[in-house]
PDB file of C-alpha atoms in Angstrom:
ATOM      1  CA  MET A  22      77.041 110.351  77.240  1.00  0.00           C
ATOM      2  CA  SER A  23      78.900 113.694  77.975  1.00  0.00           C
ATOM      3  CA  ARG A  24      82.273 114.228  76.969  1.00  0.00           C
ATOM      4  CA  GLN A  25      83.233 114.042  80.681  1.00  0.00           C
ATOM      5  CA  LEU A  26      81.774 110.343  80.975  1.00  0.00           C
ATOM      6  CA  GLU A  27      83.210 109.809  77.423  1.00  0.00           C
ATOM      7  CA  LEU A  28      86.624 110.362  78.438  1.00  0.00           C
ATOM      8  CA  ALA A  29      86.111 108.427  81.871  1.00  0.00           C
ATOM      9  CA  ALA A  30      84.886 105.685  79.928  1.00  0.00           C
ATOM     10  CA  ILE A  31      87.976 105.566  77.852  1.00  0.00           C
ATOM     11  CA  ASP A  32      89.902 105.150  81.030  1.00  0.00           C
ATOM     12  CA  ALA A  33      87.921 103.026  82.934  1.00  0.00           C
ATOM     13  CA  CYS A  34      86.701 100.500  80.531  1.00  0.00           C
ATOM     14  CA  CYS A  35      89.433  99.797  78.097  1.00  0.00           C
ATOM     15  CA  SER A  36      93.044 100.011  77.673  1.00  0.00           C
ATOM     16  CA  PRO A  37      94.052 102.022  74.571  1.00  0.00           C
ATOM     17  CA  LEU A  38      96.228  99.268  72.260  1.00  0.00           C
ATOM     18  CA  ALA A  39      98.488 102.239  72.274  1.00  0.00           C
ATOM     19  CA  ARG A  40      98.866 102.360  76.050  1.00  0.00           C
ATOM     20  CA  LYS A  41     100.196  98.586  76.283  1.00  0.00           C
ATOM     21  CA  PRO A  42     100.007  95.774  73.836  1.00  0.00           C
ATOM     22  CA  LEU A  43      97.222  93.538  73.458  1.00  0.00           C
ATOM     23  CA  SER A  44      96.905  90.118  75.020  1.00  0.00           C
ATOM     24  CA  GLU A  45      96.018  87.422  72.938  1.00  0.00           C
ATOM     25  CA  SER A  46      92.911  86.759  73.965  1.00  0.00           C
ATOM     26  CA  GLN A  47      91.651  90.450  73.783  1.00  0.00           C
ATOM     27  CA  ALA A  48      92.963  90.700  70.206  1.00  0.00           C
ATOM     28  CA  VAL A  49      90.820  87.493  69.089  1.00  0.00           C
ATOM     29  CA  GLU A  50      87.902  88.992  70.755  1.00  0.00           C
ATOM     30  CA  LEU A  51      88.254  92.575  69.571  1.00  0.00           C
ATOM     31  CA  ALA A  52      89.312  90.963  65.757  1.00  0.00           C
ATOM     32  CA  ARG A  53      85.771  89.573  65.792  1.00  0.00           C
ATOM     33  CA  VAL A  54      83.771  92.934  66.604  1.00  0.00           C
ATOM     34  CA  PHE A  55      86.160  94.495  63.907  1.00  0.00           C
ATOM     35  CA  LYS A  56      85.373  92.229  61.322  1.00  0.00           C
ATOM     36  CA  ALA A  57      81.860  92.518  61.605  1.00  0.00           C
ATOM     37  CA  ILE A  58      82.300  96.250  60.544  1.00  0.00           C
ATOM     38  CA  SER A  59      85.021  95.467  57.872  1.00  0.00           C
ATOM     39  CA  ASP A  60      82.118  95.397  55.650  1.00  0.00           C
ATOM     40  CA  PRO A  61      80.875  98.485  54.058  1.00  0.00           C
ATOM     41  CA  ILE A  62      76.955  97.134  53.802  1.00  0.00           C
ATOM     42  CA  ARG A  63      77.551  96.383  57.896  1.00  0.00           C
ATOM     43  CA  LEU A  64      78.896 100.001  58.231  1.00  0.00           C
ATOM     44  CA  ARG A  65      76.493 101.890  56.673  1.00  0.00           C
ATOM     45  CA  LEU A  66      73.496 100.009  58.493  1.00  0.00           C
ATOM     46  CA  LEU A  67      75.245 100.289  61.552  1.00  0.00           C
ATOM     47  CA  SER A  68      75.677 104.315  60.950  1.00  0.00           C
ATOM     48  CA  LEU A  69      71.959 104.350  59.894  1.00  0.00           C
ATOM     49  CA  ILE A  70      70.932 102.502  63.351  1.00  0.00           C
ATOM     50  CA  ALA A  71      73.058 104.623  65.485  1.00  0.00           C
ATOM     51  CA  SER A  72      72.206 108.118  63.554  1.00  0.00           C
ATOM     52  CA  HIS A  73      68.218 107.217  63.540  1.00  0.00           C
ATOM     53  CA  LYS A  74      66.108 109.497  65.394  1.00  0.00           C
ATOM     54  CA  GLY A  75      65.554 108.400  68.790  1.00  0.00           C
ATOM     55  CA  GLY A  76      68.188 106.033  68.478  1.00  0.00           C
ATOM     56  CA  GLU A  77      66.459 103.674  66.756  1.00  0.00           C
ATOM     57  CA  ALA A  78      65.546 102.267  63.794  1.00  0.00           C
ATOM     58  CA  CYS A  79      63.084  99.894  62.123  1.00  0.00           C
ATOM     59  CA  VAL A  80      64.413  97.158  59.620  1.00  0.00           C
ATOM     60  CA  CYS A  81      61.775  99.178  56.922  1.00  0.00           C
ATOM     61  CA  ASP A  82      63.883 102.044  57.567  1.00  0.00           C
ATOM     62  CA  LEU A  83      67.213 100.306  56.468  1.00  0.00           C
ATOM     63  CA  THR A  84      66.398  98.345  53.227  1.00  0.00           C
ATOM     64  CA  ASP A  85      65.655 101.058  51.236  1.00  0.00           C
ATOM     65  CA  ALA A  86      69.274 102.496  50.977  1.00  0.00           C
ATOM     66  CA  PHE A  87      70.394  99.799  49.904  1.00  0.00           C
ATOM     67  CA  GLU A  88      70.636  97.773  46.269  1.00  0.00           C
ATOM     68  CA  VAL A  89      70.967  94.154  47.875  1.00  0.00           C
ATOM     69  CA  THR A  90      67.828  92.161  48.753  1.00  0.00           C
ATOM     70  CA  GLY A  91      65.959  91.777  51.948  1.00  0.00           C
ATOM     71  CA  PRO A  92      67.625  88.272  53.034  1.00  0.00           C
ATOM     72  CA  THR A  93      70.823  90.237  52.535  1.00  0.00           C
ATOM     73  CA  ILE A  94      70.188  93.014  54.856  1.00  0.00           C
ATOM     74  CA  SER A  95      69.083  90.452  57.484  1.00  0.00           C
ATOM     75  CA  HIS A  96      72.358  88.612  56.983  1.00  0.00           C
ATOM     76  CA  HIS A  97      74.239  92.021  57.541  1.00  0.00           C
ATOM     77  CA  LEU A  98      72.401  92.875  60.543  1.00  0.00           C
ATOM     78  CA  LYS A  99      72.514  89.386  62.340  1.00  0.00           C
ATOM     79  CA  VAL A 100      76.451  89.624  62.121  1.00  0.00           C
ATOM     80  CA  LEU A 101      76.157  92.923  63.745  1.00  0.00           C
ATOM     81  CA  ARG A 102      73.837  91.496  66.406  1.00  0.00           C
ATOM     82  CA  GLU A 103      76.312  88.633  66.846  1.00  0.00           C
ATOM     83  CA  SER A 104      78.664  91.131  67.931  1.00  0.00           C
ATOM     84  CA  GLY A 105      77.446  92.442  70.024  1.00  0.00           C
ATOM     85  CA  LEU A 106      77.411  95.872  68.273  1.00  0.00           C
ATOM     86  CA  ILE A 107      73.336  96.093  67.866  1.00  0.00           C
ATOM     87  CA  ASP A 108      70.015  94.433  69.565  1.00  0.00           C
ATOM     88  CA  GLY A 109      66.698  93.932  67.689  1.00  0.00           C
ATOM     89  CA  GLU A 110      63.279  93.578  69.257  1.00  0.00           C
ATOM     90  CA  ARG A 111      60.340  92.488  67.307  1.00  0.00           C
ATOM     91  CA  ARG A 112      57.375  94.692  67.955  1.00  0.00           C
ATOM     92  CA  GLY A 113      54.087  93.847  65.888  1.00  0.00           C
ATOM     93  CA  THR A 114      55.476  93.465  62.143  1.00  0.00           C
ATOM     94  CA  TRP A 115      58.560  94.547  62.452  1.00  0.00           C
ATOM     95  CA  VAL A 116      62.063  94.247  64.048  1.00  0.00           C
ATOM     96  CA  TYR A 117      63.656  97.133  65.678  1.00  0.00           C
ATOM     97  CA  TYR A 118      67.057  97.682  65.799  1.00  0.00           C
ATOM     98  CA  ARG A 119      69.195 100.291  68.446  1.00  0.00           C
ATOM     99  CA  VAL A 120      72.845 100.054  68.795  1.00  0.00           C
ATOM    100  CA  HIS A 121      74.888  99.060  72.341  1.00  0.00           C
ATOM    101  CA  PRO A 122      76.755 102.633  72.931  1.00  0.00           C
ATOM    102  CA  GLU A 123      79.015 100.959  75.351  1.00  0.00           C
ATOM    103  CA  GLU A 124      80.345  98.726  72.701  1.00  0.00           C
ATOM    104  CA  LEU A 125      81.207 101.414  70.461  1.00  0.00           C
ATOM    105  CA  ALA A 126      82.626 103.607  72.805  1.00  0.00           C
ATOM    106  CA  ARG A 127      84.885 100.394  74.071  1.00  0.00           C
ATOM    107  CA  LEU A 128      85.960 100.218  70.244  1.00  0.00           C
ATOM    108  CA  SER A 129      86.570 103.859  69.976  1.00  0.00           C
ATOM    109  CA  ALA A 130      88.614 103.863  73.416  1.00  0.00           C
ATOM    110  CA  VAL A 131      90.774 101.080  72.073  1.00  0.00           C
ATOM    111  CA  LEU A 132      91.782 102.989  68.796  1.00  0.00           C
ATOM    112  CA  VAL A 133      92.523 106.261  70.494  1.00  0.00           C
ATOM    113  CA  PRO A 134      96.341 106.915  69.817  1.00  0.00           C
ATOM    114  CA  GLY A 135      99.652 106.945  71.749  1.00  0.00           C
ATOM    115  CA  ASP A 136      99.900 110.511  72.736  1.00  0.00           C
ATOM    116  CA  ALA A 137      96.428 110.825  73.648  1.00  0.00           C
ATOM    117  CA  ALA A 138      96.349 107.299  75.315  1.00  0.00           C
ATOM    118  CA  ALA A 139      99.379 108.311  77.348  1.00  0.00           C
ATOM    119  CA  VAL A 140      97.777 111.834  78.953  1.00  0.00           C
ATOM    120  CA  THR A 141      96.474 110.961  82.801  1.00  0.00           C
ATOM    121  CA  VAL A 142      92.982 112.205  83.600  1.00  0.00           C
TER     122      VAL A 142
ATOM    123  CA  MET B   4      98.100 114.978  71.587  1.00  0.00           C
ATOM    124  CA  SER B   5      96.339 116.531  74.853  1.00  0.00           C
ATOM    125  CA  ARG B   6      92.959 115.524  75.530  1.00  0.00           C
ATOM    126  CA  GLN B   7      91.649 119.175  74.008  1.00  0.00           C
ATOM    127  CA  LEU B   8      93.551 118.335  70.902  1.00  0.00           C
ATOM    128  CA  GLU B   9      92.099 114.468  70.691  1.00  0.00           C
ATOM    129  CA  LEU B  10      88.406 115.931  70.807  1.00  0.00           C
ATOM    130  CA  ALA B  11      89.466 119.022  68.413  1.00  0.00           C
ATOM    131  CA  ALA B  12      90.218 116.315  65.981  1.00  0.00           C
ATOM    132  CA  ILE B  13      87.022 113.991  66.727  1.00  0.00           C
ATOM    133  CA  ASP B  14      85.010 117.112  65.822  1.00  0.00           C
ATOM    134  CA  ALA B  15      87.648 118.676  62.707  1.00  0.00           C
ATOM    135  CA  CYS B  16      88.179 115.347  61.378  1.00  0.00           C
ATOM    136  CA  CYS B  17      85.661 113.128  61.151  1.00  0.00           C
ATOM    137  CA  SER B  18      82.089 112.644  61.629  1.00  0.00           C
ATOM    138  CA  PRO B  19      81.046 109.983  64.069  1.00  0.00           C
ATOM    139  CA  LEU B  20      78.951 107.407  62.283  1.00  0.00           C
ATOM    140  CA  ALA B  21      76.472 107.992  65.014  1.00  0.00           C
ATOM    141  CA  ARG B  22      76.088 111.514  64.100  1.00  0.00           C
ATOM    142  CA  LYS B  23      75.128 111.029  60.363  1.00  0.00           C
ATOM    143  CA  PRO B  24      74.551 108.189  58.243  1.00  0.00           C
ATOM    144  CA  LEU B  25      77.923 106.852  56.106  1.00  0.00           C
ATOM    145  CA  SER B  26      78.133 107.635  52.396  1.00  0.00           C
ATOM    146  CA  GLU B  27      78.669 104.663  50.240  1.00  0.00           C
ATOM    147  CA  SER B  28      82.366 105.865  49.450  1.00  0.00           C
ATOM    148  CA  GLN B  29      83.080 106.388  53.032  1.00  0.00           C
ATOM    149  CA  ALA B  30      81.827 103.287  54.395  1.00  0.00           C
ATOM    150  CA  VAL B  31      83.845 101.400  51.491  1.00  0.00           C
ATOM    151  CA  GLU B  32      87.248 103.222  52.944  1.00  0.00           C
ATOM    152  CA  LEU B  33      86.783 102.832  56.110  1.00  0.00           C
ATOM    153  CA  ALA B  34      85.586  99.101  55.782  1.00  0.00           C
ATOM    154  CA  ARG B  35      89.233  98.593  54.045  1.00  0.00           C
ATOM    155  CA  VAL B  36      90.664  99.883  57.092  1.00  0.00           C
ATOM    156  CA  PHE B  37      88.639  97.897  59.514  1.00  0.00           C
ATOM    157  CA  LYS B  38      89.207  94.671  57.685  1.00  0.00           C
ATOM    158  CA  ALA B  39      93.182  95.229  58.245  1.00  0.00           C
ATOM    159  CA  ILE B  40      92.639  95.236  62.198  1.00  0.00           C
ATOM    160  CA  SER B  41      90.080  92.014  61.585  1.00  0.00           C
ATOM    161  CA  ASP B  42      92.639  89.905  62.270  1.00  0.00           C
ATOM    162  CA  PRO B  43      93.939  88.912  66.077  1.00  0.00           C
ATOM    163  CA  ILE B  44      97.775  89.063  65.064  1.00  0.00           C
ATOM    164  CA  ARG B  45      97.835  92.289  62.897  1.00  0.00           C
ATOM    165  CA  LEU B  46      95.447  94.251  66.040  1.00  0.00           C
ATOM    166  CA  ARG B  47      98.534  92.673  68.152  1.00  0.00           C
ATOM    167  CA  LEU B  48     101.445  93.746  65.973  1.00  0.00           C
ATOM    168  CA  LEU B  49      99.086  96.974  65.614  1.00  0.00           C
ATOM    169  CA  SER B  50      99.288  97.113  69.578  1.00  0.00           C
ATOM    170  CA  LEU B  51     103.279  96.201  69.674  1.00  0.00           C
ATOM    171  CA  ILE B  52     103.805  98.904  67.605  1.00  0.00           C
ATOM    172  CA  ALA B  53     101.574 101.624  69.219  1.00  0.00           C
ATOM    173  CA  SER B  54     102.655 101.162  72.542  1.00  0.00           C
ATOM    174  CA  HIS B  55     106.524 100.628  71.998  1.00  0.00           C
ATOM    175  CA  LYS B  56     109.020 102.859  73.440  1.00  0.00           C
ATOM    176  CA  GLY B  57     109.735 106.011  71.529  1.00  0.00           C
ATOM    177  CA  GLY B  58     106.410 104.866  69.389  1.00  0.00           C
ATOM    178  CA  GLU B  59     108.684 102.878  66.840  1.00  0.00           C
ATOM    179  CA  ALA B  60     109.348  99.044  66.769  1.00  0.00           C
ATOM    180  CA  CYS B  61     111.823  97.083  64.806  1.00  0.00           C
ATOM    181  CA  VAL B  62     110.754  94.297  63.196  1.00  0.00           C
ATOM    182  CA  CYS B  63     112.991  92.497  65.545  1.00  0.00           C
ATOM    183  CA  ASP B  64     111.146  93.428  68.476  1.00  0.00           C
ATOM    184  CA  LEU B  65     108.192  91.806  66.791  1.00  0.00           C
ATOM    185  CA  THR B  66     108.351  88.269  66.042  1.00  0.00           C
ATOM    186  CA  ASP B  67     109.210  86.998  68.916  1.00  0.00           C
ATOM    187  CA  ALA B  68     105.782  87.570  70.363  1.00  0.00           C
ATOM    188  CA  PHE B  69     104.156  85.337  68.109  1.00  0.00           C
ATOM    189  CA  GLU B  70     104.342  81.808  67.025  1.00  0.00           C
ATOM    190  CA  VAL B  71     103.878  81.914  63.099  1.00  0.00           C
ATOM    191  CA  THR B  72     106.964  82.239  60.838  1.00  0.00           C
ATOM    192  CA  GLY B  73     108.610  85.567  59.750  1.00  0.00           C
ATOM    193  CA  PRO B  74     107.257  85.707  56.514  1.00  0.00           C
ATOM    194  CA  THR B  75     104.001  85.351  57.704  1.00  0.00           C
ATOM    195  CA  ILE B  76     104.654  88.577  60.026  1.00  0.00           C
ATOM    196  CA  SER B  77     105.949  90.171  57.013  1.00  0.00           C
ATOM    197  CA  HIS B  78     102.351  89.697  55.297  1.00  0.00           C
ATOM    198  CA  HIS B  79     100.231  91.096  57.987  1.00  0.00           C
ATOM    199  CA  LEU B  80     102.727  94.273  58.413  1.00  0.00           C
ATOM    200  CA  LYS B  81     102.425  94.571  54.592  1.00  0.00           C
ATOM    201  CA  VAL B  82      98.395  94.765  54.952  1.00  0.00           C
ATOM    202  CA  LEU B  83      98.596  97.231  57.562  1.00  0.00           C
ATOM    203  CA  ARG B  84     101.124  99.283  55.835  1.00  0.00           C
ATOM    204  CA  GLU B  85      98.799  99.202  52.989  1.00  0.00           C
ATOM    205  CA  SER B  86      95.799 100.176  55.020  1.00  0.00           C
ATOM    206  CA  GLY B  87      97.719 103.434  56.110  1.00  0.00           C
ATOM    207  CA  LEU B  88      97.825 102.440  59.881  1.00  0.00           C
ATOM    208  CA  ILE B  89     101.486 102.015  60.318  1.00  0.00           C
ATOM    209  CA  ASP B  90     104.905 102.973  57.954  1.00  0.00           C
ATOM    210  CA  GLY B  91     107.770 101.302  57.446  1.00  0.00           C
ATOM    211  CA  GLU B  92     111.564 102.724  57.243  1.00  0.00           C
ATOM    212  CA  ARG B  93     114.532 100.408  56.500  1.00  0.00           C
ATOM    213  CA  ARG B  94     117.573 101.490  58.614  1.00  0.00           C
ATOM    214  CA  GLY B  95     120.495  99.280  58.215  1.00  0.00           C
ATOM    215  CA  THR B  96     119.591  95.556  58.819  1.00  0.00           C
ATOM    216  CA  TRP B  97     115.992  96.113  60.234  1.00  0.00           C
ATOM    217  CA  VAL B  98     112.859  97.414  59.015  1.00  0.00           C
ATOM    218  CA  TYR B  99     111.535 100.106  61.508  1.00  0.00           C
ATOM    219  CA  TYR B 100     107.669 100.750  62.046  1.00  0.00           C
ATOM    220  CA  ARG B 101     105.475 103.362  63.822  1.00  0.00           C
ATOM    221  CA  VAL B 102     102.000 104.163  63.735  1.00  0.00           C
ATOM    222  CA  HIS B 103     100.014 107.020  61.987  1.00  0.00           C
ATOM    223  CA  PRO B 104      98.170 108.297  65.196  1.00  0.00           C
ATOM    224  CA  GLU B 105      95.818 110.334  63.042  1.00  0.00           C
ATOM    225  CA  GLU B 106      94.846 107.567  61.032  1.00  0.00           C
ATOM    226  CA  LEU B 107      94.069 105.650  64.504  1.00  0.00           C
ATOM    227  CA  ALA B 108      92.595 109.329  65.921  1.00  0.00           C
ATOM    228  CA  ARG B 109      90.245 108.852  62.709  1.00  0.00           C
ATOM    229  CA  LEU B 110      88.941 105.366  63.229  1.00  0.00           C
ATOM    230  CA  SER B 111      88.422 106.076  67.128  1.00  0.00           C
ATOM    231  CA  ALA B 112      86.232 109.470  66.251  1.00  0.00           C
ATOM    232  CA  VAL B 113      84.178 107.381  63.686  1.00  0.00           C
ATOM    233  CA  LEU B 114      82.975 105.342  66.598  1.00  0.00           C
ATOM    234  CA  VAL B 115      82.215 107.493  69.060  1.00  0.00           C
ATOM    235  CA  PRO B 116      78.671 106.669  69.950  1.00  0.00           C
ATOM    236  CA  GLY B 117      75.872 108.782  69.634  1.00  0.00           C
ATOM    237  CA  ASP B 118      75.170 110.430  72.811  1.00  0.00           C
ATOM    238  CA  ALA B 119      78.721 111.481  72.725  1.00  0.00           C
ATOM    239  CA  ALA B 120      78.498 112.506  68.971  1.00  0.00           C
ATOM    240  CA  ALA B 121      75.737 114.748  69.582  1.00  0.00           C
ATOM    241  CA  VAL B 122      77.409 116.930  72.148  1.00  0.00           C
ATOM    242  CA  THR B 123      78.795 120.046  70.703  1.00  0.00           C
ATOM    243  CA  VAL B 124      82.080 121.502  71.569  1.00  0.00           C
TER     244      VAL B 124
END
């Protein structure tokens, strides 16, 4: 996504919380996604997947970075999947994960601060 | 903050998690702030404060929007203060809250997705 597209996405897809108050249902939905990234291991997993070469990471690329068990990593990956931030696909022995960039962009846009949010493109 | 400044801030202040993997300490610190906004009432409070006329809201402007008690609102405001997202100042009878836009900008920048994060300005 180019910078221009990124800015267009900010304007088109989401009202920054600094532009107008979130509705109750918007807040419930967003809080659910922020909860998914309110854990250090999940944040690092998300970052490892998002920054991985080709935008995709095998679960075998992820476990070595952590001093927790495989099942714990699997649990955190499941929470990230259920939040809609990542998706996984089994190919052969391994599951491969990629982020949904539009979901990251949506969260990023919601948090754009007031002065920036007030600028009209 | 203008769009140009906003983009400069994205580049200057924070490495998007899609650009390179977060370190353990970065993840711990960020998870703490995301935890503060992983609650619907706190997200709505943050949004009400950030979008309020003049960028500042009296606690008396905030309580009416919620069907919870004053002490509950105070608790959530305290969590937001401790996260560094807002600040409060007592003036006369009331406490007035404002957001720290640089902190919102930092969170927004961290979540900029991969393709956008890879663009060099």
